[in-house]
mmCIF file of C-alpha atoms and ligand atoms in Angstrom:
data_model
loop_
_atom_site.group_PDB
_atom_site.id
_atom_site.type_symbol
_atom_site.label_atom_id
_atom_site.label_comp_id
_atom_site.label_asym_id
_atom_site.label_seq_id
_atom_site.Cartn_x
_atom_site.Cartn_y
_atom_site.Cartn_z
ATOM 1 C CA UNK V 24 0.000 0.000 0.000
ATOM 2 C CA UNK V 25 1.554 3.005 -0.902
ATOM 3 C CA UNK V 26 -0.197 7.147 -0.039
ATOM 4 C CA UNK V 27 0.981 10.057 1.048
ATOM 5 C CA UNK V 28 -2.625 11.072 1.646
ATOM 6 C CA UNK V 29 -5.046 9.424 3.852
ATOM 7 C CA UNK V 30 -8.887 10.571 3.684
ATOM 8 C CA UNK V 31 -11.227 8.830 6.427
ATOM 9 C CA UNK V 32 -14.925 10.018 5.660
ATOM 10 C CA UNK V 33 -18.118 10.270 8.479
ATOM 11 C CA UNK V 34 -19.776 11.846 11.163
ATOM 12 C CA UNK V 35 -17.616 13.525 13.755
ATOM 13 C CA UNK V 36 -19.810 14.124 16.739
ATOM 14 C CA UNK V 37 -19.861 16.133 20.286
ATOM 15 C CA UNK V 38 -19.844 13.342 23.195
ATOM 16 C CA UNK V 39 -20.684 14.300 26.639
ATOM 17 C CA UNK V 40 -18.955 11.937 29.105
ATOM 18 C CA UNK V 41 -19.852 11.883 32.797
ATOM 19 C CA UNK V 42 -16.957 12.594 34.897
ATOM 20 C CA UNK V 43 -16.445 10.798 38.323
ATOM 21 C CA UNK V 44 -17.806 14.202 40.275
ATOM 22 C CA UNK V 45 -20.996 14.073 38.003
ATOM 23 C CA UNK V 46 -20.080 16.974 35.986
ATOM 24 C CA UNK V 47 -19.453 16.505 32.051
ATOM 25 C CA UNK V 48 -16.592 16.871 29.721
ATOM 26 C CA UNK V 49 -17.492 17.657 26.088
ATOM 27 C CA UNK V 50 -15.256 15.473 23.882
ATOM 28 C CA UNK V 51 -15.472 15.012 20.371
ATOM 29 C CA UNK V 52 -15.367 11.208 18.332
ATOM 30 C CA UNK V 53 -17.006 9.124 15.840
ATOM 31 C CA UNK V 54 -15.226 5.876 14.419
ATOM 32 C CA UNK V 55 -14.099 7.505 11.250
ATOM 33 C CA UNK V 56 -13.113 10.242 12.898
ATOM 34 C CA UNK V 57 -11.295 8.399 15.829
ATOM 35 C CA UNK V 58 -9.375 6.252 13.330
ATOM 36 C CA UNK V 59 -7.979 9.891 11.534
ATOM 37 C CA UNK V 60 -7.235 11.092 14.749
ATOM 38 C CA UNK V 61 -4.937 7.710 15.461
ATOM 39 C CA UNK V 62 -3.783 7.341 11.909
ATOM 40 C CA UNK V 63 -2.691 11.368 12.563
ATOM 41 C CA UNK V 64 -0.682 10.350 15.584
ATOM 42 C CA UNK V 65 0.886 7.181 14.093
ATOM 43 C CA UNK V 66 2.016 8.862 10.592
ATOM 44 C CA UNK V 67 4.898 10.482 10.141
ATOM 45 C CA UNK V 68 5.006 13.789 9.067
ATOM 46 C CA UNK V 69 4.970 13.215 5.332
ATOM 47 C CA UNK V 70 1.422 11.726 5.548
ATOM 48 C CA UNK V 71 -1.773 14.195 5.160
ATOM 49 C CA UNK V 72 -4.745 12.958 7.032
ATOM 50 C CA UNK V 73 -8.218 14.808 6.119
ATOM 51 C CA UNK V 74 -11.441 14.247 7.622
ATOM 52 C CA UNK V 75 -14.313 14.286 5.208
ATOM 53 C CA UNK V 76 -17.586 15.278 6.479
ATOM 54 C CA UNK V 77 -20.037 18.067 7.074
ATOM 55 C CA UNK V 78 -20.844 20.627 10.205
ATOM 56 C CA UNK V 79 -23.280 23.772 10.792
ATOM 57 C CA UNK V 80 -21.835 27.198 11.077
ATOM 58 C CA UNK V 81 -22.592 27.593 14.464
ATOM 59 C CA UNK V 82 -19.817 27.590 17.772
ATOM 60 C CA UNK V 83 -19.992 24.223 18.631
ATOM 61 C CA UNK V 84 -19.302 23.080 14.646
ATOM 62 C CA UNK V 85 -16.166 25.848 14.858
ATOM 63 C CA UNK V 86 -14.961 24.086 18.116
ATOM 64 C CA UNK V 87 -15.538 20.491 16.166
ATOM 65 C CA UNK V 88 -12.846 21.834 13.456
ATOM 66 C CA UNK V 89 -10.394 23.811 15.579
ATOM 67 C CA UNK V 90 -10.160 20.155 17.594
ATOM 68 C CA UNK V 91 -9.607 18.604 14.547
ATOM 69 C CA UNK V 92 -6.653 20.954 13.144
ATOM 70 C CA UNK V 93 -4.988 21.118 16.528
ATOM 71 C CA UNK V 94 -5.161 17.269 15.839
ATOM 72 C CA UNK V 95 -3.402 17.990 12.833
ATOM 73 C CA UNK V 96 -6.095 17.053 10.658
ATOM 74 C CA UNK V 97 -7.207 18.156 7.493
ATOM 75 C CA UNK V 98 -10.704 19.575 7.764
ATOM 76 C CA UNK V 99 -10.469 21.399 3.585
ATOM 77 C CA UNK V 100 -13.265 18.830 2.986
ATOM 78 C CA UNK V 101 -15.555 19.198 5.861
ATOM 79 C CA UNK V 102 -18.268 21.215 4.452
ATOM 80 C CA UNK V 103 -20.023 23.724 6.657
ATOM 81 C CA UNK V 104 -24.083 23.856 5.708
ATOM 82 C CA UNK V 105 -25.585 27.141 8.072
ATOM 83 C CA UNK V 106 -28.896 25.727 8.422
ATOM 84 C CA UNK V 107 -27.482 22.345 10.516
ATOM 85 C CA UNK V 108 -25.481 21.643 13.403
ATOM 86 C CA UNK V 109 -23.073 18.935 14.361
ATOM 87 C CA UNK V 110 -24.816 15.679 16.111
ATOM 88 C CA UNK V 111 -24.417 14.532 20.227
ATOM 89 C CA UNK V 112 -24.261 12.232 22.560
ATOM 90 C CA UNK V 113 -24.421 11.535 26.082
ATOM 91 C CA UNK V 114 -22.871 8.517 28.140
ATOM 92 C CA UNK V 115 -24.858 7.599 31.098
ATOM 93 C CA UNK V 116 -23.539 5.141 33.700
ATOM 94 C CA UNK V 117 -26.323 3.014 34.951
ATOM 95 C CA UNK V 118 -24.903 0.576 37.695
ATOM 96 C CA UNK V 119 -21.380 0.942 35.803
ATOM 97 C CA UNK V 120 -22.763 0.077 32.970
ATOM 98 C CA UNK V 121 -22.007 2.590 30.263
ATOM 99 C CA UNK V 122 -25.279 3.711 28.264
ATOM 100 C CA UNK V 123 -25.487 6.396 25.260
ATOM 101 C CA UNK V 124 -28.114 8.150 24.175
ATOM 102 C CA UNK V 125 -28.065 9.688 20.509
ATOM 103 C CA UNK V 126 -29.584 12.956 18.882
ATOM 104 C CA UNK V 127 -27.987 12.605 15.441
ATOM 105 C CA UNK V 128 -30.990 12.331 12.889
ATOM 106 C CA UNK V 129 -30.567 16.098 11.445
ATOM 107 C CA UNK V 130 -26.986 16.535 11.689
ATOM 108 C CA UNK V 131 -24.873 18.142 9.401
ATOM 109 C CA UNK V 132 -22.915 15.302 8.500
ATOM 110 C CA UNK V 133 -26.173 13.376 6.760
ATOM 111 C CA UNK V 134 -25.700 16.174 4.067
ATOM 112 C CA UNK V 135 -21.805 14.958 3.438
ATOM 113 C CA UNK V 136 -22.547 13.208 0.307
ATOM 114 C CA UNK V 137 -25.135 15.194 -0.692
ATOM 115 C CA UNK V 138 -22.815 16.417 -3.850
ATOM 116 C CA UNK V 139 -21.233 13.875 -6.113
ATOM 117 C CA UNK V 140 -19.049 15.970 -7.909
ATOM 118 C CA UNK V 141 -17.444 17.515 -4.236
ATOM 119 C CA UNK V 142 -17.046 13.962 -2.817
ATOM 120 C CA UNK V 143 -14.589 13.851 -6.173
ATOM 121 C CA UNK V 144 -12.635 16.342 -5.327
ATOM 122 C CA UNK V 145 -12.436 15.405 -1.727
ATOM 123 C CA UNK V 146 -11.232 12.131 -3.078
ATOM 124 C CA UNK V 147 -8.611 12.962 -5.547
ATOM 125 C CA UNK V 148 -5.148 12.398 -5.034
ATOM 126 C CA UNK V 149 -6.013 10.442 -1.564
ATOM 127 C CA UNK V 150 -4.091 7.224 -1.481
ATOM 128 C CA UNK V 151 -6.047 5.609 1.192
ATOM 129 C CA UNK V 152 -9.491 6.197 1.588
ATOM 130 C CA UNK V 153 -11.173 5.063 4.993
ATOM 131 C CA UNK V 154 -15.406 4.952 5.728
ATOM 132 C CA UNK V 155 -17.866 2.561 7.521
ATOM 133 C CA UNK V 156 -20.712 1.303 7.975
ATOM 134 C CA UNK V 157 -22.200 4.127 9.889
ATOM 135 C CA UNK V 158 -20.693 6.489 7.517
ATOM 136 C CA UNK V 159 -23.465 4.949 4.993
ATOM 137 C CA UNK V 160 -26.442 4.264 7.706
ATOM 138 C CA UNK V 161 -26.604 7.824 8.187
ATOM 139 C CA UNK V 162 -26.495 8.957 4.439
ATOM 140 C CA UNK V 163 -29.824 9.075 2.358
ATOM 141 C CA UNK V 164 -30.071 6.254 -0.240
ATOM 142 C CA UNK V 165 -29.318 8.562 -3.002
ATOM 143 C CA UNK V 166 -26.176 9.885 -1.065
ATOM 144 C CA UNK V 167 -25.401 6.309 -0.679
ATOM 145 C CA UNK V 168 -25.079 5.745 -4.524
ATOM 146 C CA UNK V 169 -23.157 8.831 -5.121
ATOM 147 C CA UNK V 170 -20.335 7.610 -2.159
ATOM 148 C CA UNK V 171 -20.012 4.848 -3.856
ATOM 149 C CA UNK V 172 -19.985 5.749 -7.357
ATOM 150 C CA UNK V 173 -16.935 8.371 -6.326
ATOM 151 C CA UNK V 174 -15.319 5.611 -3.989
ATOM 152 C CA UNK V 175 -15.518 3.407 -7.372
ATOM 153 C CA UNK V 176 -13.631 5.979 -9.804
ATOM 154 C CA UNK V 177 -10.880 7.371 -6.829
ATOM 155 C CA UNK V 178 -10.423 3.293 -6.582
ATOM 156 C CA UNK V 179 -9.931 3.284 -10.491
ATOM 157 C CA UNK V 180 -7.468 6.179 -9.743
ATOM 158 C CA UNK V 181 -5.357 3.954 -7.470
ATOM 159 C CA UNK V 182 -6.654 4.615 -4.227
ATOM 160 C CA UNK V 183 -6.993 1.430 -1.811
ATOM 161 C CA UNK V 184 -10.295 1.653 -0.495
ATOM 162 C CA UNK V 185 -10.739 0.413 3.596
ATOM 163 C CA UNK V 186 -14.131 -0.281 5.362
ATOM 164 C CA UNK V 187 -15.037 -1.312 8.698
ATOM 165 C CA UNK V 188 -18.922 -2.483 8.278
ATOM 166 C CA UNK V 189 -19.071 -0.817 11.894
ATOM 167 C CA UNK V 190 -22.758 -2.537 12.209
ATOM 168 C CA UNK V 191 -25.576 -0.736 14.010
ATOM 169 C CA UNK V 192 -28.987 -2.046 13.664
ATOM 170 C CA UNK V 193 -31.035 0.995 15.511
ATOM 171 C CA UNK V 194 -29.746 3.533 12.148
ATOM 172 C CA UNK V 195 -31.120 1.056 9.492
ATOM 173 C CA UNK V 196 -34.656 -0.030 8.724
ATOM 174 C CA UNK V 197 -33.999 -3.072 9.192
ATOM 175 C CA UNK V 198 -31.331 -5.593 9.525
ATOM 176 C CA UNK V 199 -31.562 -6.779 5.874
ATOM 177 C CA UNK V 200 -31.367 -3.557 4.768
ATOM 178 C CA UNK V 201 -27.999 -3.364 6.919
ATOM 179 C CA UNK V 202 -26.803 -5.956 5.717
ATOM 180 C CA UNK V 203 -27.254 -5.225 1.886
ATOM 181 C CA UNK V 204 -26.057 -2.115 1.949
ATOM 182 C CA UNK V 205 -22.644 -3.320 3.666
ATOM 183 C CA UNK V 206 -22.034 -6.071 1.069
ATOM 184 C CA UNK V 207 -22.669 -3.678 -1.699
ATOM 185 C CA UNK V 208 -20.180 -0.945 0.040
ATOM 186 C CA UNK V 209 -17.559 -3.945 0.696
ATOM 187 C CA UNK V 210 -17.781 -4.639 -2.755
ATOM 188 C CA UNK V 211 -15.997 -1.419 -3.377
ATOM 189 C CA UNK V 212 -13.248 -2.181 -0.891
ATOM 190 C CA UNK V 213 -9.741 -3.474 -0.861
ATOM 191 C CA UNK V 214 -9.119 -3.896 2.855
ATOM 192 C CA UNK V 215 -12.454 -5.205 5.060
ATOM 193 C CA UNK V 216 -11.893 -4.392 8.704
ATOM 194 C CA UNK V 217 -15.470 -6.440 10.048
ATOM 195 C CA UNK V 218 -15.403 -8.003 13.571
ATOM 196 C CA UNK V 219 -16.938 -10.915 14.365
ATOM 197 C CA UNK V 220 -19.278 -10.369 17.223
ATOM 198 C CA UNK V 221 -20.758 -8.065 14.816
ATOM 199 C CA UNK V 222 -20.759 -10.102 11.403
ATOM 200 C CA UNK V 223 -20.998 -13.524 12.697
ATOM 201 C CA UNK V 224 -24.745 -13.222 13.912
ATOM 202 C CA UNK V 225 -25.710 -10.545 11.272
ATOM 203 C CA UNK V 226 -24.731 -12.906 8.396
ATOM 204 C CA UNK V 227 -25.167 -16.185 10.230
ATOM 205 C CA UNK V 228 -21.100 -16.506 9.408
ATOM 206 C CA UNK V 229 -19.846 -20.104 11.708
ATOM 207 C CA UNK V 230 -16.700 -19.114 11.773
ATOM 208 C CA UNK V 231 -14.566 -15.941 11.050
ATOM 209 C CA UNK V 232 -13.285 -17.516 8.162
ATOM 210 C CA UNK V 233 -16.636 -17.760 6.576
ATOM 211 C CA UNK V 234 -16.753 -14.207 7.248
ATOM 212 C CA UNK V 235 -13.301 -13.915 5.696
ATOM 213 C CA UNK V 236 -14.636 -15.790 2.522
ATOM 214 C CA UNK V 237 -17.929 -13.791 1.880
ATOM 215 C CA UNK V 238 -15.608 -10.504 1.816
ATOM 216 C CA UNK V 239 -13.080 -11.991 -0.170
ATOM 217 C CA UNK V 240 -15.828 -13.472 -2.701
ATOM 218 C CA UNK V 241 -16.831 -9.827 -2.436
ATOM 219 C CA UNK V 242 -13.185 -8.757 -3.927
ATOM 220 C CA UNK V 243 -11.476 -7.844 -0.897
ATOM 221 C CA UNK V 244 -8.077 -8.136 -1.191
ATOM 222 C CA UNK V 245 -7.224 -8.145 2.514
ATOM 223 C CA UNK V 246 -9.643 -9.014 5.120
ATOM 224 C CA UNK V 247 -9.165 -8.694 8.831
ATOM 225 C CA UNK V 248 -11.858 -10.371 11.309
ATOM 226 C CA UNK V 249 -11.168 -8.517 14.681
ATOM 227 C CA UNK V 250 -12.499 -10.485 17.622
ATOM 228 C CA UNK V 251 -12.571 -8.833 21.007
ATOM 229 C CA UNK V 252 -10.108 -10.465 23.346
ATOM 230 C CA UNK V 253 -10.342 -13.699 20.999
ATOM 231 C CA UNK V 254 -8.247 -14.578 18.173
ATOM 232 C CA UNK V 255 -7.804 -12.066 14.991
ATOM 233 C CA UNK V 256 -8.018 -13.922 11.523
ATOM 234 C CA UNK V 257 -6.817 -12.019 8.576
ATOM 235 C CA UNK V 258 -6.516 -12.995 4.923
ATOM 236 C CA UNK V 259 -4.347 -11.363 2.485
ATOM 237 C CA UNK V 260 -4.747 -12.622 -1.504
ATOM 238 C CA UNK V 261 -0.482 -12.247 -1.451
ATOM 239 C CA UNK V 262 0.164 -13.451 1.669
ATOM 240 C CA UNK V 263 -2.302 -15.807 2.250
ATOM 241 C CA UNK V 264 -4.118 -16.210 6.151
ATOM 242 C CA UNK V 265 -2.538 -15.388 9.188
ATOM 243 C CA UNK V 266 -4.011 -15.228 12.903
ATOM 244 C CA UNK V 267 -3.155 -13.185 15.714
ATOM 245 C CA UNK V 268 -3.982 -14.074 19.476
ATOM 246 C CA UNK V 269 -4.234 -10.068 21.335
ATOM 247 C CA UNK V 270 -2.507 -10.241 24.593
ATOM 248 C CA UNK V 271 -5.557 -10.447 27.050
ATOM 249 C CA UNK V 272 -6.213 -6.746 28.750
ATOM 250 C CA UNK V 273 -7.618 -7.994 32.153
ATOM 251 C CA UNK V 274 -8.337 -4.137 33.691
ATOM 252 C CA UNK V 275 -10.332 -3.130 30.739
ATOM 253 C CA UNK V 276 -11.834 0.351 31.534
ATOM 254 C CA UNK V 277 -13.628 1.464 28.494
ATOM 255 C CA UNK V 278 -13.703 -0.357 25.125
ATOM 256 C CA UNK V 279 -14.637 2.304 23.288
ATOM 257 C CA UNK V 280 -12.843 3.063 19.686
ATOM 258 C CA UNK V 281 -11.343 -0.544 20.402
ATOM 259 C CA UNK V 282 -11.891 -1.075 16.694
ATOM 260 C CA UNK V 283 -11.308 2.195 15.572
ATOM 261 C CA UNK V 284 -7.765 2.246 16.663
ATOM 262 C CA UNK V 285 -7.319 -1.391 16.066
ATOM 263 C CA UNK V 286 -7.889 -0.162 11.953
ATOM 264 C CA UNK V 287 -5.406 2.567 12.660
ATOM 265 C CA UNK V 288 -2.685 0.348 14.137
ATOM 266 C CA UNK V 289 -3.022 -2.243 11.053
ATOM 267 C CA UNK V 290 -3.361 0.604 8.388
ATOM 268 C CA UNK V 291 -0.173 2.311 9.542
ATOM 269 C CA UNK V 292 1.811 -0.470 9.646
ATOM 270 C CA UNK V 293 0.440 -1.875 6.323
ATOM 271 C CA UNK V 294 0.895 1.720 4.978
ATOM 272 C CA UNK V 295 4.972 1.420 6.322
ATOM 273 C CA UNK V 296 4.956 -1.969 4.351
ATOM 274 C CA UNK V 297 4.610 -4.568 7.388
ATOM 275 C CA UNK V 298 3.593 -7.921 6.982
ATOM 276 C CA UNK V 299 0.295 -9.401 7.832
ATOM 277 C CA UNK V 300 0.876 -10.429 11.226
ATOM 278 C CA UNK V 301 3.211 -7.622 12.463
ATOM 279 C CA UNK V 302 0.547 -5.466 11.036
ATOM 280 C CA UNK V 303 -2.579 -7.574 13.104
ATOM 281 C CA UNK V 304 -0.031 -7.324 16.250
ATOM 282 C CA UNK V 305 0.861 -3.095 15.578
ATOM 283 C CA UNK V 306 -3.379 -3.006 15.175
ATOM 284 C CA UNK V 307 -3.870 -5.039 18.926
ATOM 285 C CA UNK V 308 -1.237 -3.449 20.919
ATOM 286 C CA UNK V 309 -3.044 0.323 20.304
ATOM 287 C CA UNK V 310 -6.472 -1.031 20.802
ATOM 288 C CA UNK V 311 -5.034 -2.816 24.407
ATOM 289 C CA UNK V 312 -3.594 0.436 25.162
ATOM 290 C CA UNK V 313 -6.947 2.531 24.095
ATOM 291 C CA UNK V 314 -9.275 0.315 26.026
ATOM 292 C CA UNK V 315 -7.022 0.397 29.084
ATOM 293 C CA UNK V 316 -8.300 4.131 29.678
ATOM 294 C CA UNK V 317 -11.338 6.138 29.310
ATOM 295 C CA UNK V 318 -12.425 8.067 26.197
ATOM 296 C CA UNK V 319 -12.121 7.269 22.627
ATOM 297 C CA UNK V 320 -9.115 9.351 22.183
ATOM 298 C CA UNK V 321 -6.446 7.942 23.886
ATOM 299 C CA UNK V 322 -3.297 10.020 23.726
HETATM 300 P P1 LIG P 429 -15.153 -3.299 18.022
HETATM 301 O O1 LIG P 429 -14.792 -2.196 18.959
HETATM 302 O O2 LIG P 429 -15.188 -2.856 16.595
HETATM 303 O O3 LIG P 429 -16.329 -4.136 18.440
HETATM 304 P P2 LIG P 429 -13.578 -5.541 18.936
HETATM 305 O O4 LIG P 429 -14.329 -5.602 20.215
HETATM 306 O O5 LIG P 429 -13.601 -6.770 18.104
HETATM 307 O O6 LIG P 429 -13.917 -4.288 18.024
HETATM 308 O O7 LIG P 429 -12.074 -5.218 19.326
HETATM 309 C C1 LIG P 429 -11.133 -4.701 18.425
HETATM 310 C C2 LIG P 429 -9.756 -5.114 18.882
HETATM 311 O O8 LIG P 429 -9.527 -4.606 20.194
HETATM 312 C C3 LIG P 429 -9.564 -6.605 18.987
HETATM 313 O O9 LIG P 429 -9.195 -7.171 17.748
HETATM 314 C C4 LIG P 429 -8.451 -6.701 20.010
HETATM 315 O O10 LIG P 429 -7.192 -6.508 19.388
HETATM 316 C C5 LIG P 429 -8.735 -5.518 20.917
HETATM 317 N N1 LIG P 429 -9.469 -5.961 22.130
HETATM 318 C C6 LIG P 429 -10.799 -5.823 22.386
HETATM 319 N N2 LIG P 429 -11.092 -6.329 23.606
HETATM 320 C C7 LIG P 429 -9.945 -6.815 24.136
HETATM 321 C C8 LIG P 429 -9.551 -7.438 25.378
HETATM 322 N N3 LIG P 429 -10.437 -7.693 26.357
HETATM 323 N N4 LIG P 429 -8.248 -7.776 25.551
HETATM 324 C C9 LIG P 429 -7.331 -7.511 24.577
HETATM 325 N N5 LIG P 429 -7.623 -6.920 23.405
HETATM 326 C C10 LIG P 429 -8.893 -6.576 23.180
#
């Protein structure tokens, strides 16, 4: 995999996390997002990363992009549209149990592939480009053609295409609507990042190698099956399958972004030109380290 210029594309959001006191801290994450704001941190300089996406005009979408270029990422291609804002949520603990609660269904970001011909020129000259699953749940149908029709021709272009299929039944229909739409995005992929827990009952997958083989019938070319504490199975069409047991994290504190760093770890790497499994081992040692705090963004 070679780029000098990484593009992740979704919904950044505002996240209000209880502190211990009862008070709360406004942070700001979203799995795209998160995965930029690793990538940003494990790149050397030479790398661009750019967020592509859309927020209001209003203070709270200014804050969203001043945290994002004091990040160091690239926020050319984050449109601003004056009659939205940028989405929330809140964590809740309930008996330590961590709960969220969503309001997300008019948010700027919805709009961000609203315009074919801007998605385009977001896209051009990006060697790597990065979305999800929620990136597409929360687009329109329509919008949903015109991502993929511009993934399609940046693909043509030489960019390698990643997608996490980031599965979340409540902002679908249904769950066969879910899951068509994620085979039909995979299908424009080069690197699927699914995990198990996720794919295995949606898809009524036995094994993560069946869920290896569906993506790769798909025309993945490298597929990586990330499995909670459990084994990672990966599948690359040059260097064949690989597995990767993640150290055990016994004090685990908050698993959010687990995944989203996980893809950030294993794109770097594969983006220096690691192997397979130095890459699945680079990808396991962040997320151990990110679910060993709180917060998404683990510096
Ligand atoms: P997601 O957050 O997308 O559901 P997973 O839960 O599958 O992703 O976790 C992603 C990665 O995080 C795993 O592949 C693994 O490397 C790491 N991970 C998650 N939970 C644990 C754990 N308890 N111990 C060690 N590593 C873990």
């Amino acid at each position: 995999m070679t780029a000098t210029r990484i593009l992740c594309l979704g919904e950044c959001m505002v996240e209000m996390a209880p502190r211990e006191d009862g008070a709360y801290l406004r942070n700001f994450a979203g799995d795209s997002f998160n995965t930029a704001w690793y990538l940003r941190r494990l790149l050397p300089d030479g790398f661009t990363v750019d967020y592509g996406s859309a927020v209001g005009t209003d203070a709270i979408s200014h804050s969203m992009l001043a945290f994002m270029q004091e990040a160091g990422i690239g926020t050319d291609h984050v449109r601003r549209i004056a009659e939205r804002t940028v989405g929330l949520y809140m964590i809740e603990l309930e008996h330590g149990e961590r709960s969220f609660s969503y309001w997300r269904g008019q948010s700027a970001a919805k709009l961000l592939a609203e315009d074919e011909a801007a998605l385009l020129r977001m896209m051009e000259g990006a060697g790597l480009i990065l979305f999800s699953g929620i990136t597409l749940a929360i687009l329109s149908a329509d919008h949903r053609g015109n991502l993929l029709r511009a993934l399609a021709r940046a693909r043509a272009d030489g960019a390698t295409i990643a997608f996490d299929p980031n599965m979340r039944l409540r902002l679908w229909a249904d769950a066969r609507e879910m899951c068509d739409a994620v085979m039909r995005a995979a299908a424009h992929a080069d690197v699927v990042l699914p995990s198990f827990d996720e794919d295995g009952p949606n898809y009524g997958d036995a094994t993560p190698e069946e869920t290896i083989a569906r993506y790769a019938k798909g025309g993945a070319t490298t597929v990586v099956v990330k499995n909670g504490a459990g084994r990672i199975h990966a599948f690359d069409l040059r260097e064949g399958h690989a597995v990767f047991d993640p150290v055990p994290v016994t004090a685990v504190v908050d698993t959010t972004a687990a995944g989203d760093s996980f893809n950030a770890g294993f794109l770097s790497a594969r983006l220096a030109g690691k192997g397979l499994v130095e890459s699945l081992s680079a990808g396991a040692a962040l997320s151990a380290r990110v679910i060993a705090a709180r917060g998404a963004l683990v510096p």
